[in-house]
Coordinates of C-alpha atoms in Angstrom, one line a residue:
Chain A
X1 CA 65.2 -70.9 -4.7
X2 CA 61.6 -71.6 -4.3
X3 CA 59.0 -68.8 -3.6
X4 CA 57.4 -68.7 -0.1
X5 CA 53.3 -67.8 -0.8
X6 CA 50.5 -66.8 1.4
X7 CA 46.9 -67.0 0.5
X8 CA 43.9 -64.9 1.7
X9 CA 40.4 -65.6 1.3
X10 CA 37.6 -63.3 1.5
X11 CA 33.8 -63.0 0.5
X12 CA 33.1 -59.2 -0.1
X13 CA 30.2 -57.5 -2.1
X14 CA 31.4 -56.1 -5.5
X15 CA 32.0 -52.7 -4.7
X16 CA 34.2 -54.0 -1.7
X17 CA 36.6 -55.8 -3.9
X18 CA 38.7 -53.0 -4.9
X19 CA 39.4 -51.7 -1.1
X20 CA 40.2 -55.2 0.0
X21 CA 42.6 -55.8 -2.7
X22 CA 44.3 -52.3 -2.2
X23 CA 44.5 -52.6 1.5
X24 CA 46.5 -55.9 1.5
X25 CA 48.5 -55.2 -1.5
X26 CA 49.4 -51.6 -0.4
X27 CA 50.2 -53.1 3.3
X28 CA 52.6 -55.5 1.8
X29 CA 54.3 -53.0 -0.6
X30 CA 54.7 -50.5 2.3
X31 CA 57.0 -53.3 4.0
X32 CA 58.6 -54.2 0.6
X33 CA 59.6 -50.5 -0.4
X34 CA 62.8 -48.7 0.3
X35 CA 63.5 -45.1 -0.6
X36 CA 65.6 -44.2 -3.8
X37 CA 69.2 -45.6 -3.6
X38 CA 72.0 -42.9 -4.0
X39 CA 75.2 -44.8 -4.6
X40 CA 78.4 -43.1 -3.9
X41 CA 82.1 -43.9 -4.4
X42 CA 83.6 -47.3 -3.1
X43 CA 80.2 -49.1 -3.4
X44 CA 78.5 -46.9 -0.4
X45 CA 75.3 -45.9 -0.8
X46 CA 72.7 -44.0 1.1
X47 CA 68.9 -44.5 0.8
X48 CA 66.4 -41.8 0.9
X49 CA 63.4 -41.7 3.0
X50 CA 59.7 -42.3 2.1
X51 CA 56.6 -41.0 3.4
X52 CA 53.4 -43.0 4.3
X53 CA 49.7 -41.9 4.3
X54 CA 46.5 -43.0 5.9
X55 CA 43.7 -44.3 3.7
X56 CA 40.1 -44.4 4.9
X57 CA 38.2 -47.0 3.2
X58 CA 34.6 -46.0 2.0
X59 CA 33.0 -49.7 2.0
X60 CA 34.6 -51.2 4.8
X61 CA 35.3 -50.0 8.1
X62 CA 39.1 -49.8 7.9
X63 CA 41.9 -47.5 7.9
X64 CA 45.2 -48.7 6.0
X65 CA 48.6 -47.2 5.5
X66 CA 50.3 -47.1 2.2
X67 CA 53.5 -45.2 0.5
X68 CA 52.9 -41.9 0.0
X69 CA 53.7 -42.1 -3.8
X70 CA 51.1 -41.2 -6.5
X71 CA 53.0 -43.3 -8.9
X72 CA 52.8 -46.4 -7.0
X73 CA 49.1 -45.5 -6.0
X74 CA 48.4 -45.1 -9.9
X75 CA 50.1 -48.5 -10.7
X76 CA 48.0 -50.5 -7.8
X77 CA 45.0 -48.8 -8.9
X78 CA 45.3 -49.8 -12.7
X79 CA 45.7 -53.3 -11.7
X80 CA 43.1 -53.5 -9.3
X81 CA 40.4 -51.9 -11.4
X82 CA 41.4 -54.5 -14.1
X83 CA 40.6 -57.2 -11.8
X84 CA 37.6 -55.5 -10.6
X85 CA 36.2 -55.4 -14.1
X86 CA 37.1 -58.9 -14.7
X87 CA 35.3 -60.0 -11.4
X88 CA 32.2 -58.0 -12.5
X89 CA 32.1 -59.3 -16.0
X90 CA 28.6 -60.7 -16.9
X91 CA 30.0 -64.1 -18.2
X92 CA 32.1 -64.6 -15.1
X93 CA 29.9 -66.8 -13.3
X94 CA 30.3 -70.2 -12.3
X95 CA 27.8 -73.0 -12.5
X96 CA 26.7 -72.1 -9.1
X97 CA 25.7 -68.8 -10.0
X98 CA 28.9 -67.7 -7.7
X99 CA 31.6 -64.9 -9.1
X100 CA 35.0 -65.5 -8.1
X101 CA 38.3 -64.3 -9.0
X102 CA 41.9 -64.3 -7.6
X103 CA 44.7 -61.5 -7.9
X104 CA 48.5 -62.1 -6.9
X105 CA 51.2 -60.0 -6.1
X106 CA 54.7 -61.6 -6.8
X107 CA 58.0 -60.1 -5.8
X108 CA 60.7 -61.5 -8.1
X109 CA 64.4 -61.1 -9.2
X110 CA 65.7 -60.7 -12.4
X111 CA 68.6 -62.9 -13.7
X112 CA 70.5 -62.3 -16.7
X113 CA 71.1 -64.9 -19.1
X114 CA 73.0 -64.9 -22.5
X115 CA 71.8 -63.0 -25.4
X116 CA 69.3 -63.3 -26.9
X117 CA 67.3 -64.4 -24.2
X118 CA 65.3 -62.2 -21.9
X119 CA 66.4 -62.0 -18.3
X120 CA 64.7 -64.7 -16.1
X121 CA 62.4 -63.9 -13.6
X122 CA 62.6 -65.8 -10.4
X123 CA 60.0 -65.2 -7.8
X124 CA 60.7 -65.3 -4.1
X125 CA 57.5 -64.2 -2.7
X126 CA 53.7 -64.5 -3.8
X127 CA 50.7 -62.9 -2.1
X128 CA 47.6 -64.3 -3.3
X129 CA 43.9 -62.9 -2.7
X130 CA 41.0 -65.0 -3.7
X131 CA 37.8 -63.2 -3.6
X132 CA 34.2 -64.7 -3.7
X133 CA 31.5 -62.0 -4.6
X134 CA 28.4 -62.1 -2.5
X135 CA 25.3 -60.1 -2.7
X136 CA 23.3 -58.7 0.2
X137 CA 19.9 -57.4 0.3
X138 CA 19.1 -56.3 3.7
X139 CA 20.8 -53.1 4.8
X140 CA 21.6 -54.4 8.6
X141 CA 23.5 -57.1 7.0
X142 CA 25.3 -55.0 4.7
X143 CA 26.2 -52.8 7.6
X144 CA 27.4 -56.0 9.7
X145 CA 29.4 -57.3 6.8
X146 CA 31.0 -53.8 6.4
X147 CA 32.3 -53.9 10.0
X148 CA 32.9 -57.7 10.0
X149 CA 35.0 -57.4 6.6
X150 CA 36.9 -54.4 8.1
X151 CA 37.8 -56.5 10.9
X152 CA 38.9 -59.4 8.9
X153 CA 41.1 -57.3 6.7
X154 CA 42.6 -55.9 9.7
X155 CA 43.6 -59.2 11.0
X156 CA 45.2 -59.9 7.8
X157 CA 47.2 -56.8 8.1
X158 CA 48.5 -58.1 11.3
X159 CA 49.3 -61.2 9.9
X160 CA 51.3 -59.5 7.0
X161 CA 53.4 -57.7 9.7
X162 CA 54.0 -61.0 11.6
X163 CA 55.2 -62.7 8.3
X164 CA 57.4 -59.9 7.3
X165 CA 59.4 -59.9 10.4
X166 CA 60.3 -63.4 10.5
X167 CA 63.8 -64.0 9.7
X168 CA 63.6 -65.1 6.3
X169 CA 65.4 -64.7 2.9
X170 CA 65.2 -61.3 1.4
X171 CA 67.3 -60.4 -1.7
X172 CA 70.9 -58.7 -0.8
X173 CA 71.3 -55.2 -1.5
X174 CA 73.1 -55.2 -5.0
X175 CA 75.8 -53.2 -6.6
X176 CA 74.9 -50.1 -8.6
X177 CA 74.9 -52.1 -11.8
X178 CA 72.7 -54.9 -10.7
X179 CA 70.1 -52.6 -8.8
X180 CA 67.6 -53.2 -11.6
X181 CA 67.7 -57.2 -11.1
X182 CA 66.3 -56.6 -7.5
X183 CA 64.3 -53.5 -7.5
X184 CA 61.9 -51.3 -9.4
X185 CA 64.0 -48.2 -10.2
X186 CA 61.0 -46.8 -12.6
X187 CA 59.6 -45.0 -9.7
X188 CA 60.8 -41.4 -9.2
X189 CA 60.1 -41.1 -5.5
X190 CA 60.3 -44.9 -4.2
X191 CA 62.1 -48.1 -4.7
X192 CA 60.1 -51.2 -4.1
X193 CA 61.8 -54.8 -4.7
X194 CA 60.7 -55.9 -8.2
X195 CA 57.2 -56.9 -8.5
X196 CA 54.4 -57.7 -10.7
X197 CA 50.5 -58.5 -10.4
X198 CA 48.5 -60.9 -12.1
X199 CA 44.8 -62.2 -11.8
X200 CA 42.6 -64.8 -13.0
X201 CA 38.9 -65.4 -13.2
X202 CA 37.1 -68.2 -14.8
X203 CA 37.0 -66.4 -17.8
X204 CA 40.5 -64.7 -17.8
X205 CA 43.0 -67.4 -16.9
X206 CA 46.1 -65.1 -17.2
X207 CA 49.5 -66.5 -16.2
X208 CA 49.0 -68.6 -13.1
X209 CA 51.0 -68.1 -9.7
X210 CA 54.5 -69.3 -9.5
X211 CA 53.8 -72.0 -6.6
X212 CA 56.3 -74.8 -6.4
X213 CA 55.9 -78.0 -4.7
X214 CA 58.0 -76.8 -1.9
X215 CA 55.8 -74.0 -1.2
X216 CA 53.9 -76.7 1.1
X217 CA 57.4 -77.1 3.3
X218 CA 57.5 -73.4 3.7
X219 CA 53.7 -73.0 4.8
X220 CA 54.3 -75.5 7.4
X221 CA 57.4 -73.6 8.6
X222 CA 55.6 -70.2 8.4
X223 CA 52.1 -71.0 9.7
Chain B
X1 CA 64.9 -45.5 9.5
X2 CA 64.4 -44.2 6.0
X3 CA 60.7 -43.0 6.9
X4 CA 59.3 -39.6 6.9
X5 CA 58.0 -39.4 10.6
X6 CA 57.4 -36.2 12.8
X7 CA 59.2 -36.7 16.1
X8 CA 57.3 -35.6 19.1
X9 CA 59.7 -33.9 21.8
X10 CA 57.3 -34.9 24.6
X11 CA 57.1 -38.5 23.5
X12 CA 61.2 -38.6 23.1
X13 CA 61.4 -36.9 26.5
X14 CA 59.3 -39.5 28.3
X15 CA 61.0 -42.4 26.6
X16 CA 64.3 -41.3 27.9
X17 CA 63.0 -40.5 31.2
X18 CA 61.6 -44.4 31.5
X19 CA 64.5 -45.8 30.2
X20 CA 67.5 -45.8 32.7
X21 CA 71.1 -45.0 32.2
X22 CA 72.1 -48.6 32.6
X23 CA 73.4 -50.9 29.7
X24 CA 70.7 -52.4 27.6
X25 CA 70.9 -56.0 28.7
X26 CA 70.0 -54.9 32.2
X27 CA 66.9 -53.1 31.2
X28 CA 63.6 -54.3 32.3
X29 CA 60.9 -54.3 29.5
X30 CA 59.7 -50.9 28.2
X31 CA 55.9 -50.7 28.1
X32 CA 53.9 -48.1 26.0
X33 CA 50.3 -48.0 27.3
X34 CA 47.5 -46.4 25.2
X35 CA 44.5 -45.8 27.6
X36 CA 41.1 -44.3 27.3
X37 CA 40.1 -41.7 30.0
X38 CA 36.8 -40.2 31.0
X39 CA 35.8 -38.3 33.9
X40 CA 34.9 -41.5 35.8
X41 CA 37.4 -44.1 34.7
X42 CA 40.3 -45.2 32.7
X43 CA 40.1 -48.0 30.2
X44 CA 43.5 -49.4 29.1
X45 CA 43.1 -50.4 25.4
X46 CA 46.7 -51.5 24.2
X47 CA 50.2 -52.6 25.5
X48 CA 53.1 -52.2 23.4
X49 CA 56.4 -53.8 24.9
X50 CA 59.9 -54.1 24.1
X51 CA 61.9 -56.4 25.6
X52 CA 65.4 -57.4 25.6
X53 CA 66.1 -60.9 25.7
X54 CA 69.7 -61.8 25.8
X55 CA 69.3 -65.6 24.7
X56 CA 68.4 -64.4 21.2
X57 CA 71.7 -62.8 20.4
X58 CA 73.3 -62.9 17.0
X59 CA 76.9 -62.5 17.5
X60 CA 78.0 -62.3 13.5
X61 CA 75.2 -59.9 12.5
X62 CA 76.1 -56.6 10.8
X63 CA 74.8 -53.8 12.8
X64 CA 74.8 -51.1 9.9
X65 CA 73.1 -53.0 7.5
X66 CA 70.9 -55.9 8.6
X67 CA 70.0 -54.8 12.1
X68 CA 69.0 -51.3 11.2
X69 CA 67.3 -52.6 8.1
X70 CA 65.2 -55.0 10.4
X71 CA 64.5 -52.2 12.4
X72 CA 63.2 -50.2 9.9
X73 CA 60.9 -53.1 8.5
X74 CA 59.7 -53.4 12.3
X75 CA 58.8 -49.8 12.2
X76 CA 56.7 -50.2 9.2
X77 CA 54.8 -53.1 10.8
X78 CA 54.1 -51.0 14.0
X79 CA 52.9 -48.1 11.9
X80 CA 50.6 -50.6 9.8
X81 CA 49.3 -52.3 12.5
X82 CA 48.3 -49.3 14.9
X83 CA 45.7 -48.5 12.1
X84 CA 43.9 -51.7 12.2
X85 CA 43.5 -52.4 15.8
X86 CA 40.0 -51.3 17.4
X87 CA 41.5 -48.5 19.4
X88 CA 42.5 -46.4 16.3
X89 CA 38.7 -45.6 15.6
X90 CA 38.2 -44.2 19.0
X91 CA 41.3 -42.0 18.5
X92 CA 39.8 -40.7 15.4
X93 CA 36.6 -39.5 17.1
X94 CA 36.8 -35.9 18.0
X95 CA 34.6 -35.7 21.0
X96 CA 34.8 -34.1 24.6
X97 CA 33.5 -37.2 26.3
X98 CA 36.9 -38.9 26.7
X99 CA 40.7 -38.3 25.9
X100 CA 43.1 -40.9 24.6
X101 CA 46.1 -40.9 26.7
X102 CA 49.7 -42.6 26.6
X103 CA 52.1 -43.6 29.3
X104 CA 55.6 -44.8 28.8
X105 CA 57.0 -46.9 31.6
X106 CA 59.6 -49.9 32.5
X107 CA 58.1 -53.0 34.7
X108 CA 59.7 -55.9 35.7
X109 CA 56.6 -57.8 36.9
X110 CA 54.4 -59.9 35.0
X111 CA 51.4 -58.2 33.6
X112 CA 48.0 -60.1 33.9
X113 CA 46.7 -59.0 30.4
X114 CA 43.3 -60.5 30.8
X115 CA 42.9 -58.2 33.8
X116 CA 44.2 -55.3 32.3
X117 CA 42.7 -55.7 28.6
X118 CA 39.8 -58.0 29.3
X119 CA 39.2 -61.7 28.8
X120 CA 39.0 -61.5 25.0
X121 CA 42.6 -59.5 24.5
X122 CA 45.1 -60.6 21.7
X123 CA 48.5 -60.6 21.8
X124 CA 50.8 -60.4 19.1
X125 CA 54.7 -60.7 18.6
X126 CA 55.3 -58.4 15.7
X127 CA 59.0 -59.1 15.5
X128 CA 62.4 -59.9 16.8
X129 CA 65.4 -58.0 15.8
X130 CA 68.6 -59.9 16.7
X131 CA 71.5 -58.1 17.6
X132 CA 75.3 -59.0 18.8
X133 CA 74.2 -58.4 22.3
X134 CA 70.7 -59.9 22.3
X135 CA 67.2 -60.0 20.7
X136 CA 64.8 -57.3 20.9
X137 CA 61.4 -58.7 21.2
X138 CA 58.4 -56.3 20.3
X139 CA 54.9 -57.3 21.2
X140 CA 51.5 -56.0 21.1
X141 CA 48.5 -56.6 23.6
X142 CA 45.3 -55.3 22.8
X143 CA 41.7 -55.0 24.0
X144 CA 39.2 -56.3 21.2
X145 CA 36.1 -55.4 23.0
X146 CA 35.8 -51.9 23.6
X147 CA 33.4 -51.8 26.6
X148 CA 32.8 -49.9 29.6
X149 CA 32.2 -52.3 32.5
X150 CA 29.7 -51.5 35.5
X151 CA 30.1 -52.4 39.1
X152 CA 28.1 -55.0 40.9
X153 CA 25.9 -52.2 42.5
X154 CA 23.9 -52.1 39.6
X155 CA 24.2 -48.8 38.4
X156 CA 23.5 -49.3 34.6
X157 CA 24.0 -47.4 31.8
X158 CA 20.7 -46.7 29.9
X159 CA 19.9 -44.2 27.2
X160 CA 18.6 -40.8 28.1
X161 CA 15.2 -41.3 26.8
X162 CA 14.7 -44.9 28.1
X163 CA 11.9 -43.8 30.4
X164 CA 11.1 -40.5 28.6
X165 CA 12.9 -37.2 29.5
X166 CA 15.0 -38.6 32.2
X167 CA 18.4 -37.2 31.3
X168 CA 21.6 -39.4 31.4
X169 CA 22.6 -41.9 33.7
X170 CA 25.4 -42.4 35.8
X171 CA 28.7 -44.7 34.4
X172 CA 30.7 -46.4 36.6
X173 CA 33.9 -48.8 35.9
X174 CA 35.0 -51.8 37.5
X175 CA 37.0 -54.8 36.0
X176 CA 35.4 -58.3 36.0
X177 CA 31.7 -57.0 35.8
X178 CA 29.3 -57.6 33.0
X179 CA 30.2 -55.6 29.8
X180 CA 28.0 -53.7 27.7
X181 CA 27.8 -54.3 23.9
X182 CA 30.5 -52.7 21.9
X183 CA 28.0 -50.6 19.7
X184 CA 26.6 -48.9 22.8
X185 CA 30.1 -47.9 24.0
X186 CA 31.0 -46.3 20.8
X187 CA 27.7 -44.5 20.6
X188 CA 28.7 -43.2 23.9
X189 CA 31.7 -41.6 22.7
X190 CA 30.3 -39.8 19.5
X191 CA 29.5 -36.3 20.5
X192 CA 25.7 -36.7 19.6
X193 CA 25.2 -39.8 21.6
X194 CA 22.3 -40.7 23.4
X195 CA 24.0 -40.2 26.5
X196 CA 24.9 -36.7 26.3
X197 CA 21.8 -35.0 24.7
X198 CA 18.4 -35.2 26.5
X199 CA 16.0 -35.6 23.7
X200 CA 12.0 -34.4 24.3
X201 CA 9.6 -37.2 23.8
X202 CA 7.8 -36.4 20.7
X203 CA 4.8 -38.4 21.4
X204 CA 3.4 -35.4 23.4
X205 CA 3.4 -33.5 20.4
X206 CA 0.0 -32.3 19.2
X207 CA -0.7 -32.7 15.4
X208 CA -1.0 -29.5 13.4
X209 CA -4.5 -27.6 13.8
X210 CA -5.6 -30.0 16.4
X211 CA -6.7 -27.9 19.4
X212 CA -5.4 -29.9 22.6
X213 CA -6.1 -33.5 21.5
X214 CA -9.7 -32.5 20.9
X215 CA -11.2 -33.8 17.8
X216 CA -14.7 -33.3 16.8
X217 CA -17.0 -36.3 16.6
X218 CA -19.7 -35.5 13.9
X219 CA -23.2 -36.6 14.0
X220 CA -23.8 -40.1 13.3
X221 CA -25.7 -40.0 9.7
X222 CA -27.1 -43.4 9.8
X223 CA -29.5 -42.7 12.8
X224 CA -32.5 -43.3 11.3
X225 CA -34.7 -41.9 14.3
X226 CA -34.2 -38.3 13.1
X227 CA -34.4 -37.9 9.1
X228 CA -31.5 -35.9 7.6
X229 CA -30.2 -36.1 11.2
X230 CA -26.5 -35.5 9.5
X231 CA -27.5 -32.0 8.3
X232 CA -28.4 -30.7 11.6
X233 CA -25.4 -29.7 13.1
X234 CA -26.6 -27.4 15.4
X235 CA -25.3 -29.3 18.6
X236 CA -22.1 -31.1 18.3
X237 CA -20.5 -32.7 21.2
X238 CA -16.7 -32.6 21.4
X239 CA -14.8 -35.1 23.7
X240 CA -11.1 -35.4 24.5
X241 CA -9.4 -38.6 23.5
X242 CA -7.7 -40.4 25.8
X243 CA -3.9 -40.5 25.0
X244 CA -3.0 -44.0 24.3
X245 CA 0.6 -43.5 23.6
X246 CA 3.3 -45.6 25.8
X247 CA 4.8 -43.4 28.4
X248 CA 2.4 -40.9 28.1
X249 CA 0.3 -41.1 31.5
X250 CA -2.3 -38.5 30.4
X251 CA -5.3 -39.9 31.9
X252 CA -7.8 -36.9 31.6
X253 CA -11.0 -37.8 30.1
X254 CA -13.8 -35.0 29.7
X255 CA -16.7 -34.3 27.7
X256 CA -17.1 -30.7 26.4
X257 CA -20.6 -30.0 25.0
X258 CA -21.2 -26.7 23.0
X259 CA -24.8 -25.8 22.7
X260 CA -26.1 -23.5 20.3
X261 CA -27.6 -20.1 21.7
X262 CA -31.5 -20.6 20.6
X263 CA -32.4 -23.1 23.2
X264 CA -36.0 -23.4 24.5
X265 CA -36.4 -21.9 27.6
X266 CA -37.2 -25.2 29.7
X267 CA -33.6 -26.0 28.7
X268 CA -32.2 -24.1 31.4
X269 CA -29.7 -22.4 29.6
X270 CA -29.4 -20.0 26.7
X271 CA -25.8 -19.8 26.0
X272 CA -23.2 -22.5 25.4
X273 CA -21.8 -23.8 28.5
X274 CA -18.8 -26.7 29.0
X275 CA -18.3 -28.9 31.6
X276 CA -14.8 -29.7 32.0
X277 CA -14.3 -33.2 33.4
X278 CA -17.8 -33.0 35.3
X279 CA -19.6 -35.1 33.0
X280 CA -18.8 -38.6 33.7
X281 CA -21.6 -40.2 31.4
X282 CA -20.5 -42.6 28.5
X283 CA -19.5 -41.2 25.5
X284 CA -22.8 -41.0 23.4
X285 CA -23.3 -39.1 20.4
X286 CA -26.5 -37.3 20.2
X287 CA -28.0 -34.1 18.6
X288 CA -30.1 -31.5 20.1
X289 CA -32.7 -30.5 17.5
X290 CA -34.0 -27.0 18.1
X291 CA -37.1 -26.6 16.2
X292 CA -37.5 -23.1 15.6
X293 CA -41.2 -22.2 14.8
X294 CA -42.1 -19.5 12.6
X295 CA -43.1 -16.2 13.9
X296 CA -42.4 -17.5 17.4
X297 CA -41.0 -15.0 19.5
X298 CA -37.4 -15.7 20.6
X299 CA -37.0 -16.2 24.3
X300 CA -35.0 -12.7 24.3
X301 CA -34.2 -12.2 28.2
X302 CA -35.1 -9.4 30.0
X303 CA -32.8 -6.1 29.2
X304 CA -29.5 -6.9 29.5
X305 CA -29.7 -10.0 31.6
X306 CA -30.3 -12.7 29.4
X307 CA -31.7 -14.7 32.3
X308 CA -35.1 -16.4 32.4
X309 CA -37.5 -14.7 34.8
X310 CA -39.0 -15.9 37.8
X311 CA -42.5 -17.4 38.3
X312 CA -43.8 -14.3 39.9
X313 CA -43.0 -12.3 36.5
X314 CA -45.0 -14.9 34.5
X315 CA -48.2 -14.3 37.0
X316 CA -47.8 -10.9 36.6
X317 CA -47.7 -11.1 32.8
X318 CA -50.7 -13.4 32.8
X319 CA -52.9 -11.0 34.8
X320 CA -52.0 -8.3 32.5
X321 CA -53.4 -10.4 29.7
X322 CA -56.4 -11.3 31.3
X323 CA -57.3 -8.1 32.1
X324 CA -57.0 -6.8 28.4
X325 CA -59.0 -9.7 27.2
X326 CA -62.0 -7.4 26.7
X327 CA -60.0 -5.5 24.4
X328 CA -58.6 -8.1 22.3
X329 CA -62.2 -9.5 21.6
X330 CA -63.3 -5.9 20.3
X331 CA -60.6 -6.0 18.2
X332 CA -61.0 -9.1 16.6
X333 CA -64.8 -8.3 16.1
X334 CA -63.7 -5.1 14.2
X335 CA -61.5 -7.1 12.1
X336 CA -64.1 -9.8 11.3
X337 CA -67.0 -7.4 10.7
X338 CA -65.6 -4.0 9.6
X339 CA -63.3 -4.9 7.0
X340 CA -65.3 -7.4 5.1
X341 CA -62.1 -8.6 3.5
X342 CA -62.2 -11.9 5.1
X343 CA -64.2 -14.8 3.7
X344 CA -66.3 -16.4 6.4
X345 CA -65.2 -19.8 5.8
X346 CA -61.4 -19.0 5.3
X347 CA -61.3 -16.4 8.0
X348 CA -63.5 -18.7 10.2
X349 CA -61.1 -21.4 9.4
X350 CA -58.0 -19.3 9.6
X351 CA -59.3 -17.7 12.6
X352 CA -60.4 -20.9 14.2
X353 CA -57.2 -22.6 13.5
X354 CA -55.2 -19.4 14.3
X355 CA -53.5 -19.0 17.3
X356 CA -55.5 -18.0 20.3
X357 CA -54.1 -15.5 22.1
X358 CA -54.4 -15.7 25.7

C-alpha cells in the first residue's frame, strides 16, 4: 500500500515557526484521534469521548483547535521545539544565507514479522511542512506578515478538512489483540492512529519521508 | 460522535423547528446563517448548508460503523474550520457595537452567494457522508472581506476626529456599493474605536507655564545703537503668536505692550497699559530707555490722582516761582558770602554749572 502525502510551504519568521507547525499538526491529529477503546465481549467495543480546546497563537493572527490532551500537547511540543532549535542552529544556513527546514507527521501501521525482526512500519499518510525563515525589520511589515501568515495557515486548515473528508483509505478498526498495530495506546486519555514525527535541515538530515513514486498518482487524484 | 460538546437546547429546538417532519430524502437544504447585526444593518458572514442528494447513496455501507465514523470526522472538520474563517475574530470581540446572530432555516431556492456574502466570498465543500439512502453534503460559504458597505447617497463613514471635534458620523449599509477597508471595520467593532469616542484635539492645548500663547520676545542684544541694550529690560513688548496648527483657525493677533511706571511726563502715561488687538503696527522689537537723572524729582502725580496736571496749574506754579525770585537770590548771596566754605572757583564753577532754579 502506498502512502498519500501532502506538503505545505510557509515562509515565516523564526519565532513563528513553532506556532505554524503546531497549528497544522494539531489540526491533523484532531482528525486522526479517537477516544480510548473499551473492548467488550464478542468483539464489541465502545469508544470514549475526547475533548477539544481553542489555542490562540501569539505570533500569528490565528486560533486553532487541538485535542484536549496534555500528553499529546507535550509530545507535540517536544518534537516542534527540537525542530525549532535545529532551524535556529547557526550552522543551518544555505549558500544563499537562507534558513530552511522541513518536518513531517507520518501515520503508519505496524506489521508483525517473524522473530527476531522488529515489526514493519507501513506509512499510509504523510504530512510535510517546509519552512523558509525570513527576517523582517519593519514593524509595519511584521504586522502585515502576522496577519497574512495567519490567513495562509487558516486556509491550510480548511484544506486539511477537505482532504480528511474525502473517501479514502483508513485503517480498519482492529480486534483487541491488534489494536497496538493501528493505534497509539500509550496515551491515557486519547487514542490517535500510530504516528511519528521527523525533521531535517541542512545539518540534521534525519530519516527521510516515505514518499514513493505512486504518491504522484495520488496527488493528481487528490488535488 | 465521541466528542465532548456542550449542547445548546435553544439551538437544538431551532434546528428541530426548521427540519420538517417529512422523510429525509424530501428535505430541502438546511442552512445555518451567521450574521453580524448593528443597530442600522445586518451583514451575513457565513452560510453553512447541509444538503441531501439522493444520487450519492451507498447502499452497502454500514451505518453503525462507517456512517457514524464519517459523521464524527466531518464534525471535527467543522469545529476546526469555524476557528480559522474571518468571522470568528469578530465573535471573540466583546463589544456593544454589534451582536452576532444565527438563523436556522430550510430553503429550496438557489442562493446568490455573491449578493449575500460579497463578490469575494469563498465556498468550500467540507465533506460528503454517504448513506444507503443518499449522500449528506456539507458546504460552507463565507465572506472574506468584512466591510460595511455605504449607500450611493454618499454618507461616508469617517473618523470622529477627521475635522476636529465633530463626533461620529452616520453609518449605513447597502449591498453592491464601494466597500471600506477591512481594517476600518475591525476598528469599528472594537469598543475603543474612533467611531465611538470623541477625542479632543490636543493641538489647542497650551504648553505648561505658557500663558495663553503669549511668549516673551526679549530685546535684541545685537542692536548697536544703544550700548548694552540687552541689559536694559525696562520695557518688554509681548506679542501673541498666531497659531499655525492645522485645524486651528485662531486668527487673533495682538500686541501687548507693558511699560514701566517711571515714564517721563510727556509720554502721556505713567502706568502700564495694554492694548488688546488695537495696535496693528508690524511687530517690531524696540526698547524704551527711561534715563533717570540723579536727584530729579519723580513725576509724582497730585495726591491720589496720579494724573498729569493741566496747563493752568503749570502757569500758576511758574508765577509762584517768579514771585519768590528775590528771596531765592538773597539765599544764594548768604550762602556764598556768609559761610566762607566755598572756594571762589569751585563754588563759582559749581554755582555756575549748577542747576539754575527758575
